[in-house]
Coordinates of C-alpha atoms and ligand atoms in Angstrom, one line a residue:
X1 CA 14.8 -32.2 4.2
X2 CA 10.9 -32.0 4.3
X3 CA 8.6 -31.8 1.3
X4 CA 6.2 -29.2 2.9
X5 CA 2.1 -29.6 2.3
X6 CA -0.1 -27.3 3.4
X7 CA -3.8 -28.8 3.9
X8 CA -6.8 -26.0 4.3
X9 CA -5.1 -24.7 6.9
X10 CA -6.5 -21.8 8.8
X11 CA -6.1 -19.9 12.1
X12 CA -8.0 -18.1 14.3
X13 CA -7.6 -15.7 17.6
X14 CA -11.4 -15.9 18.1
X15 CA -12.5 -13.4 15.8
X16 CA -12.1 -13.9 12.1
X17 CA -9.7 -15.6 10.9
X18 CA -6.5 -14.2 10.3
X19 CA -5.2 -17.1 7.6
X20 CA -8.0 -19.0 5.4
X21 CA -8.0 -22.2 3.7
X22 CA -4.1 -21.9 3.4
X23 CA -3.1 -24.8 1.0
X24 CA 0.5 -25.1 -1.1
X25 CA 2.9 -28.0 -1.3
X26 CA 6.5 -26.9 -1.1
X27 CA 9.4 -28.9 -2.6
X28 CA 12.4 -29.9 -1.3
X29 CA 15.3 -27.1 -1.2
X30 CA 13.1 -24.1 -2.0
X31 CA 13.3 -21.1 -0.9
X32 CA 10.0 -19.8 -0.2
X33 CA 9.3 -16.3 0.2
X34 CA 6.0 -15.4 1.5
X35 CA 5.1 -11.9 0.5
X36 CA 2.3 -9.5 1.8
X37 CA 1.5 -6.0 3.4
X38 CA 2.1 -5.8 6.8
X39 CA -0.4 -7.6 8.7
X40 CA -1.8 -10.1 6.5
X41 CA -0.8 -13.3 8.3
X42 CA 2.8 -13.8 7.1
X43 CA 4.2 -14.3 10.9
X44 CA 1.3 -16.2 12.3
X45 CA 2.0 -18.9 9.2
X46 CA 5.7 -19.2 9.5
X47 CA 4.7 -19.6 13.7
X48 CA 2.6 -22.6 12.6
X49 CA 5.3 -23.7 10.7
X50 CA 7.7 -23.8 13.4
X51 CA 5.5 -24.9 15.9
X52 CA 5.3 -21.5 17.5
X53 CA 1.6 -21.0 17.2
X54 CA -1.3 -23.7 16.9
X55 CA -2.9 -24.6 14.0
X56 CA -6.9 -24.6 14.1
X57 CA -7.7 -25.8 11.5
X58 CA -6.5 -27.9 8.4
X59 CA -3.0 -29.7 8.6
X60 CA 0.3 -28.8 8.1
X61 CA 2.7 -31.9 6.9
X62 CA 6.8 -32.4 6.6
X63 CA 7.3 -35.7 4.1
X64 CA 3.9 -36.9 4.7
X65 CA 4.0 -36.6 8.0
X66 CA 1.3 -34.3 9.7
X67 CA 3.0 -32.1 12.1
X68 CA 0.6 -29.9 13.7
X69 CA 1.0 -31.7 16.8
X70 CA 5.1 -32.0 17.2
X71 CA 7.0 -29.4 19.6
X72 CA 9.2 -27.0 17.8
X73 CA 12.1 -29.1 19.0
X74 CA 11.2 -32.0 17.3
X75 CA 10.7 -30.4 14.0
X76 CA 14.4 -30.0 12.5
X77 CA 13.8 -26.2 12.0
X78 CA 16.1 -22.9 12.5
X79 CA 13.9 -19.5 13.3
X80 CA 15.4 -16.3 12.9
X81 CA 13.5 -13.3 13.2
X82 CA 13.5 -9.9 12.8
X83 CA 14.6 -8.7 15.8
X84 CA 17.9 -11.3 16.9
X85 CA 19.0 -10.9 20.6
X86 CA 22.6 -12.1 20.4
X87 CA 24.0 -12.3 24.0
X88 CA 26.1 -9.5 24.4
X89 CA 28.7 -10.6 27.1
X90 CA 29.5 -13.7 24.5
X91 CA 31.9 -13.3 22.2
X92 CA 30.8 -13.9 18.4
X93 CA 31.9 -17.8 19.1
X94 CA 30.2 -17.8 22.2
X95 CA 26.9 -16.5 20.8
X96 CA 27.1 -18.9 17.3
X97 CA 28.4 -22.1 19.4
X98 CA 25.1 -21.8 21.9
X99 CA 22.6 -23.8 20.3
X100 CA 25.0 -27.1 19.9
X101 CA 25.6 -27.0 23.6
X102 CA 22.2 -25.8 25.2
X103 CA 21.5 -29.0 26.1
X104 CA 24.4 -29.2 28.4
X105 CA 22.7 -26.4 29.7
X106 CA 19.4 -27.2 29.9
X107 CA 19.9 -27.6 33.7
X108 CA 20.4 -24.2 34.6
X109 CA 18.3 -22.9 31.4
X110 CA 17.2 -19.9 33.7
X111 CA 19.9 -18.5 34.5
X112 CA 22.4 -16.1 32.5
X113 CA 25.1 -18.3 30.9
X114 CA 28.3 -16.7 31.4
X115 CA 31.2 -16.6 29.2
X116 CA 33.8 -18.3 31.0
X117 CA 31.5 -21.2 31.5
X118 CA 30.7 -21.2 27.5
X119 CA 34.5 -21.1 27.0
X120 CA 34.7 -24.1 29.4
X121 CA 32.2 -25.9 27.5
X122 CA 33.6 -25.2 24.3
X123 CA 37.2 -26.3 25.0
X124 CA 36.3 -29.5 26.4
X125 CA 34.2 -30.2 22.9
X126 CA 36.4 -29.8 20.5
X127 CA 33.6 -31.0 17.0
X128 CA 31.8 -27.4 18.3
X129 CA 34.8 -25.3 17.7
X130 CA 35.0 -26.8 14.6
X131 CA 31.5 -26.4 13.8
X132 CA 31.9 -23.0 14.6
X133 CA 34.9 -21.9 12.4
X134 CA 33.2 -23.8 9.9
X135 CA 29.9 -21.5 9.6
X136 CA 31.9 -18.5 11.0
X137 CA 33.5 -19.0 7.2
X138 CA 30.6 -20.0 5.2
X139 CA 29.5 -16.4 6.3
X140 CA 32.7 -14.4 7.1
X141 CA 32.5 -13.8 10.6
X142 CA 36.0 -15.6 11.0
X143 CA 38.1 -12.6 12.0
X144 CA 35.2 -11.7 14.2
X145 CA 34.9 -14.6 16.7
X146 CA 36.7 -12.8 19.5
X147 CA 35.0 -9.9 19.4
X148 CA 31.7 -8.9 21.3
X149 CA 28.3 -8.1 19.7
X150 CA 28.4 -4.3 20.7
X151 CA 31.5 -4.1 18.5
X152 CA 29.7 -5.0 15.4
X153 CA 27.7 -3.1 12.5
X154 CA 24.7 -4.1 12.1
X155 CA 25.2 -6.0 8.9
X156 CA 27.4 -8.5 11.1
X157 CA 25.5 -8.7 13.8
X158 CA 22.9 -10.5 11.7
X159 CA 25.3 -12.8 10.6
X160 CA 26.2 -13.7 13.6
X161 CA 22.3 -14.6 14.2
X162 CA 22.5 -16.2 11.0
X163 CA 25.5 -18.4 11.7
X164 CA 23.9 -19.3 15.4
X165 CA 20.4 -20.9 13.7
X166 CA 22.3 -21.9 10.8
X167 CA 24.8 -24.1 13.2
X168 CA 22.6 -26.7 14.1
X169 CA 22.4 -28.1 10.4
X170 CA 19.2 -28.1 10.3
X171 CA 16.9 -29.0 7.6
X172 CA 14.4 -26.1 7.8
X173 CA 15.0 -22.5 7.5
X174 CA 12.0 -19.9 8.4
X175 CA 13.3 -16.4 8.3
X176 CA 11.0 -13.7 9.7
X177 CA 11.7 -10.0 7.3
X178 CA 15.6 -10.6 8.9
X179 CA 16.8 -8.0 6.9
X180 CA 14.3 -4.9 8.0
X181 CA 16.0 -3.4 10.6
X182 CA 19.2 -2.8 8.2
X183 CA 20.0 0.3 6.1
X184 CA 19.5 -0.2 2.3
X185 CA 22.9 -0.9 1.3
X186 CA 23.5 -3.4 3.7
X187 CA 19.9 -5.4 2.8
X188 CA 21.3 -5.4 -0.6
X189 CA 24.7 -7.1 0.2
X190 CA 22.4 -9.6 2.7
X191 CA 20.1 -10.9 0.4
X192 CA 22.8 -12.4 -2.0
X193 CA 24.6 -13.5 1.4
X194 CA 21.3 -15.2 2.0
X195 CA 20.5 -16.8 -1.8
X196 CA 24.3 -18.0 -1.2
X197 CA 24.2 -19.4 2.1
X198 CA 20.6 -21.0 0.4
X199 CA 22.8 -22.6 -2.6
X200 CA 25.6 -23.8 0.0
X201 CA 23.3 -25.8 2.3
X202 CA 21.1 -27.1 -0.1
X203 CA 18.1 -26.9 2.3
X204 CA 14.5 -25.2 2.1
X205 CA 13.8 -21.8 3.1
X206 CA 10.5 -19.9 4.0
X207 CA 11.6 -15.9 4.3
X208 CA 8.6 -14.0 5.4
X209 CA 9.1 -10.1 3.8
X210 CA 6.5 -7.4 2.7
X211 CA 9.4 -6.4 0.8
X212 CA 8.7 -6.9 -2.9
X213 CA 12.2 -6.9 -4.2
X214 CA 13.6 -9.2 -1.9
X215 CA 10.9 -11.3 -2.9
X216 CA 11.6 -11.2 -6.7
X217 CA 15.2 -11.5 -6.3
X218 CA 15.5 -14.2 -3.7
X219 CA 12.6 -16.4 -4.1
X220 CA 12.4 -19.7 -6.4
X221 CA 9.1 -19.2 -5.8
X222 CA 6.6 -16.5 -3.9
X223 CA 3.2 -16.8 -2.2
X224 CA 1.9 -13.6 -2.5
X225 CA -0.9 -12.9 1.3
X226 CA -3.3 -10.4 1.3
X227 CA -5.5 -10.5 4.4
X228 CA -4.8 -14.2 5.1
X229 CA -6.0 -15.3 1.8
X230 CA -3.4 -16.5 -1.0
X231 CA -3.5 -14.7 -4.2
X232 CA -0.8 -16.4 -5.9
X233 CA 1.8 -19.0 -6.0
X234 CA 4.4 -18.7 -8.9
X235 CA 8.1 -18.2 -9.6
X236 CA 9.0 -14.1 -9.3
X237 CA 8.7 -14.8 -13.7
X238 CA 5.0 -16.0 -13.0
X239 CA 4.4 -13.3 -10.3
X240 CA 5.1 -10.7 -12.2
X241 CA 4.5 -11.8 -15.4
X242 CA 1.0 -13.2 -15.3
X243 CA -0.4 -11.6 -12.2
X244 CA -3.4 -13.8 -11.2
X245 CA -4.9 -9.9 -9.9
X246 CA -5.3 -6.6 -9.7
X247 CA -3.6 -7.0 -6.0
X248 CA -0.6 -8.7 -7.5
X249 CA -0.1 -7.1 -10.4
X250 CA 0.0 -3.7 -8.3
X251 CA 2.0 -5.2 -5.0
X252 CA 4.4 -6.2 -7.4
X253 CA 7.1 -3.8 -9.4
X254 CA 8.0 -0.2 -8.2
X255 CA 5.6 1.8 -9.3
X256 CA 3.1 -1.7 -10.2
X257 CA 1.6 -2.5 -13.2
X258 CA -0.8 0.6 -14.5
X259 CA -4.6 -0.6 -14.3
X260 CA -6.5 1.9 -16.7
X261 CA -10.5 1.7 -16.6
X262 CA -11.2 0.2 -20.0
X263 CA -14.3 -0.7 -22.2
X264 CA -14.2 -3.3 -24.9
X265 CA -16.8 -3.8 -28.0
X266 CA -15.7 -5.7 -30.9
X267 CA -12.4 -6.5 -29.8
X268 CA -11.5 -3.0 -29.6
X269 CA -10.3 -1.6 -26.1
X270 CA -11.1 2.5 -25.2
X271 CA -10.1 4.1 -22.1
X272 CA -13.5 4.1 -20.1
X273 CA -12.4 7.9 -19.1
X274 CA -11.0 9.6 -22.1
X275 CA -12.6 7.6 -24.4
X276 CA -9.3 6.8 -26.2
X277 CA -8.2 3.8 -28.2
X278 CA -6.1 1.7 -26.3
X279 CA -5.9 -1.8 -28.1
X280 CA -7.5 -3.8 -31.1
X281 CA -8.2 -7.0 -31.8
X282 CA -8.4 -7.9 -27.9
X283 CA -9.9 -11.4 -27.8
X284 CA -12.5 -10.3 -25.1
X285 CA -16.1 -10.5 -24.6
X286 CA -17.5 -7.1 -24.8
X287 CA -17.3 -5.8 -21.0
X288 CA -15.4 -3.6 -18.5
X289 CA -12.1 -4.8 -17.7
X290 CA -9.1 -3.4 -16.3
X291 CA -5.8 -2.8 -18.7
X292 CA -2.9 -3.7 -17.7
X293 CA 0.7 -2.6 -18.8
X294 CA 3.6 -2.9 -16.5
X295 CA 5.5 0.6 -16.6
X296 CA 8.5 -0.7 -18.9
X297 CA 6.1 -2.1 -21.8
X298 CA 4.7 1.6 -22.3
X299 CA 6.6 4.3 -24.0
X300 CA 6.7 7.2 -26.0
X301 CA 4.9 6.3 -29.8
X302 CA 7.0 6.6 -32.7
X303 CA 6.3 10.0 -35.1
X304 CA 2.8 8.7 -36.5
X305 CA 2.0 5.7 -34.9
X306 CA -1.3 5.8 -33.2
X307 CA -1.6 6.0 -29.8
X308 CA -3.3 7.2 -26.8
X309 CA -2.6 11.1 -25.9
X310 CA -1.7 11.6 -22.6
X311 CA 0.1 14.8 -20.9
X312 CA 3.0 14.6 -18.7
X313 CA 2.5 15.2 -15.2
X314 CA 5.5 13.9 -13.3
X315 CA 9.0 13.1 -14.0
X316 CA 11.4 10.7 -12.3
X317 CA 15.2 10.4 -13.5
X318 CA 16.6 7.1 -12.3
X319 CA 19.9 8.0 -14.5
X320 CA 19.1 5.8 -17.6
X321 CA 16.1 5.9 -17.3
X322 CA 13.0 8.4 -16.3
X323 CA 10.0 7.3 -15.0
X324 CA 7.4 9.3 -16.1
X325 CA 3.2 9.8 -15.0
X326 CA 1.3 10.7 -17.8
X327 CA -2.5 11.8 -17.5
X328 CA -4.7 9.6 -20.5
X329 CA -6.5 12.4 -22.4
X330 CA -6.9 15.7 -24.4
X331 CA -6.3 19.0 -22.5
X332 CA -9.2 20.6 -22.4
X333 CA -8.9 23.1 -25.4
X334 CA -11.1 26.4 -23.5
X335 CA -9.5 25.5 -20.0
X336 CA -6.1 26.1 -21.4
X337 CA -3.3 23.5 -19.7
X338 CA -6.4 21.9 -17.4
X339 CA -6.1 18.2 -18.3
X340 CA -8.7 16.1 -19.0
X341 CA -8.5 13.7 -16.5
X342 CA -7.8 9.9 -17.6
X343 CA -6.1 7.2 -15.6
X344 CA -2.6 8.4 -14.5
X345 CA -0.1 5.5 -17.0
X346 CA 3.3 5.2 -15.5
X347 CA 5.7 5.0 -17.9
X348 CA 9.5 3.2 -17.4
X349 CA 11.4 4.6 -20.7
X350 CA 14.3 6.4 -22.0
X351 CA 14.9 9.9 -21.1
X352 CA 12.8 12.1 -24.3
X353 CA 12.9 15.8 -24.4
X354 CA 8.7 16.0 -24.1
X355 CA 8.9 14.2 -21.2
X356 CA 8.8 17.4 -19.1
X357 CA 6.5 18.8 -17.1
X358 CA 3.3 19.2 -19.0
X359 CA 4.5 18.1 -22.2
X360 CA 2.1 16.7 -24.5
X361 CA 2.8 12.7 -25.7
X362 CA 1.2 9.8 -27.6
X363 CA 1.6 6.6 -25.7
X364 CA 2.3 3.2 -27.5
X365 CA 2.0 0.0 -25.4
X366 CA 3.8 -3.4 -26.2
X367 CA 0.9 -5.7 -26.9
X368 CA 2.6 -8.6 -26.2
X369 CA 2.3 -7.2 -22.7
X370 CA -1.1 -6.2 -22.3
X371 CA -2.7 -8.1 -19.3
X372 CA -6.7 -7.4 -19.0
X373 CA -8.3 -8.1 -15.5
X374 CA -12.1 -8.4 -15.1
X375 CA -13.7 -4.8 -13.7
X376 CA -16.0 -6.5 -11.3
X377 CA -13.7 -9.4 -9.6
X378 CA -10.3 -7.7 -10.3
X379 CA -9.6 -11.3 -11.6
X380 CA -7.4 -12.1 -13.7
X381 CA -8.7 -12.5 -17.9
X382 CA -8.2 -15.3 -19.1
X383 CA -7.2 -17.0 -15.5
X384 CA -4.0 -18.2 -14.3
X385 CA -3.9 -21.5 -13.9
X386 CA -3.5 -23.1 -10.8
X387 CA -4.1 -19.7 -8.7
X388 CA -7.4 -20.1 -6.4
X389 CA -10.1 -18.2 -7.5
X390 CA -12.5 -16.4 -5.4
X391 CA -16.6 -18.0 -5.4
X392 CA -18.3 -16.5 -7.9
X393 CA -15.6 -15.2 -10.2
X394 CA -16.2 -16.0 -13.7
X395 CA -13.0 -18.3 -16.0
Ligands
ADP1 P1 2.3 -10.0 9.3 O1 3.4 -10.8 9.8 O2 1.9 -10.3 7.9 O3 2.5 -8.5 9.4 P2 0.8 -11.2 11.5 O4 0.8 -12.6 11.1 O5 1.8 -10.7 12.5 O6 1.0 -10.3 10.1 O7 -0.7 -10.8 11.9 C1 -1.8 -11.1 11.2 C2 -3.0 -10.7 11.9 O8 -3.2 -11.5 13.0 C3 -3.0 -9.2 12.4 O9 -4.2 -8.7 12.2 C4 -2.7 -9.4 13.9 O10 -3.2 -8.3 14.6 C5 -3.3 -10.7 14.2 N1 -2.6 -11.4 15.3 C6 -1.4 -11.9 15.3 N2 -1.0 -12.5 16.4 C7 -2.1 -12.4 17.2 C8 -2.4 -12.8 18.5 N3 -1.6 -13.5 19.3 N4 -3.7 -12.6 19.0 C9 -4.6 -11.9 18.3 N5 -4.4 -11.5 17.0 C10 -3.2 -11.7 16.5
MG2 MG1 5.2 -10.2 10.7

């Protein structure tokens, strides 16, 4: 069970390079989620990891040992990606039991097993049939063995592929977004299959997923990618708590944390659009900054409290709840209902009868809450520790 460090590593196709001075050191029995938009290096470092892909530069180590130069065989690791091929002539036994005897088979590795001859091979070896039923339970695939992959939903079919890398025992999990090609109800009912198959084995995971909410709910902790570059590695708490950025605090929550232009001067934050208080007392150095307010820490102000006004422009209802956009500023008195256009504040709140269409609101925001990012470096104010920081950017 390998204590994972990651050393400067970087890699290149040629032209830039598509993952930068990648370093992290990743206990024993996490699970690991790596988390980024679509194309920002997330497969090309769990390749590394396996062995898949070379490393050019830095060094990748399992318990002190640097591995950039082992095989994938030799490195104790399962891969299952986002697109599984199961064999479709094998049964469900067939398909989980073929990794334990490939090396029988290595002979004719070419060729097309069969089925009879994987039914041969499984009789005469009676510790696979075992080690079969045994993960077939682990993820409740037991009733299934006999059957054949085209008689499957999809949410089984993955299992399947799960139980075949999981089969092995192996002492490394990489998971490539497994769960992206399945409808939302079944990712939901996956992802705890997955956090309990993670608690059962008692190995370490890396998932790979641009998927925010499988990150937060699966991860002990995340590395949050953006163009090959890491902008943060924390617990889901830290993630979304004390984004080091403006990239994670928006990447992270649905909608992400509201960024409002801002101005301070003597401690006291205005909107740098409507001109509007928006905090006192900030401990800032006068500047521009960013103000941050995650959607659920903003909410309608109580009758006379001060607070921002803002006019409602859009209206979810997410049953308890509405989620509601709400346009910083006065309407313009002469123009009628033409809003003076502030930042648009997201607000995550009980359902209110002003939060219509057009209704006109004070906003109150939990200070406790408030998180201020620099204007110019999007960085975070004061820094999270431990997060790298870009040249140049100011503590
Ligand atoms: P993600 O998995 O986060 O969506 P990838 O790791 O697949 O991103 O890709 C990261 C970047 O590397 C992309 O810009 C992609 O085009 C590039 N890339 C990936 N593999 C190759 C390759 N074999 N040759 C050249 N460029 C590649
Ligand atoms: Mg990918």
């Amino acid at each position: 069970m390998p204590r994972m460090v990651f050393d400067q590593v970087t890699k290149s196709f040629g032209g830039d390079p598509v993952i930068a001075d990648f370093s992290a050191e990743i206990e024993d029995r996490e699970f690991l989620v790596l988390l980024g938009p679509s194309g920002c290096g997330k497969s090309t470092m769990l390749r590394m990891i396996a062995g898949l892909a070379d490393v050019t530069g830095g060094a990748i180590s399992f318990d002190g040992e640097v591995v950039n130069d082992l095989e994938p065989k030799e490195r104790e690791i399962a891969f299952v990606f986002q697109s599984y091929a199961l064999y479709p002539h094998m049964t469900v036994a067939q398909n989980i039991a073929f990794p334990l005897l490939m090396n029988a088979f290595r002979p004719w590795y070419h060729l097309p097993v069969v089925s009879a001859v994987m039914k041969r091979a499984i009789a005469r070896r009676p510790e696979v049939a075992e080690r079969v039923a045994e993960v077939a339970r682990t993820l409740e695939l037991t009733d299934y063995l006999d059957r054949r992959p085209k008689s499957l939903s999809g949410g089984q079919r993955q299992r399947v592929a799960l139980a075949r890398s999981l089969v092995r025992d192996p002492s490394l999990y990489l998971l490539d977004e497994p769960l992206s090609n399945l409808d939302a109800k079944l990712r939901t009912q996956m992802r705890s299959e997955i956090s309990g198959l993670h608690r059962r084995v008692r190995k370490s995971f890396v998932y790979v997923t641009h998927d925010q909410v499988e990150a937060m709910t699966m991860a002990t902790r995340i590395i949050v990618l953006d163009a090959g570059r890491i902008q943060q590695i924390g617990t889901p708490e830290e993630i979304y708590g004390e984004p080091a950025n403006t990239f994670v605090a928006k990447f992270i929550g649905s909608p992400g944390m509201n960024l409002i232009p801002a101005t301070a001067a003597d401690g006291r934050v205005t909107d740098a659009r409507s001109g509007q208080v928006l905090d006192r007392g900030a401990d800032l150095a006068d500047g521009d900054y960013l103000f941050g307010i995650r959607p659920e820490a903003a909410r309608l102000a109580a009758d006379g409290e001060a607070g921002p006004a803002a006019t409602v422009t859009t209206v979810e209802h997410l049953g308890g709840e509405v989620v509601a956009g709400c346009e910083l500023g006065e309407p313009d008195a002469e123009a009628g209902l033409t809003v003076d256009l502030g930042g648009t504040v997201f607000i995550r709140t009980a359902p209110h009868p002003s939060l219509t269409g057009r209704g006109r609101v004070r906003l109150a925001f939990d200070r406790g809450a408030v998180r201020y990012f620099r204007a110019d470096t999007g960085q975070r104010v004061p820094a999270t520790r431990g997060t790298p920081q870009p040249q140049g950017s100011i503590r």
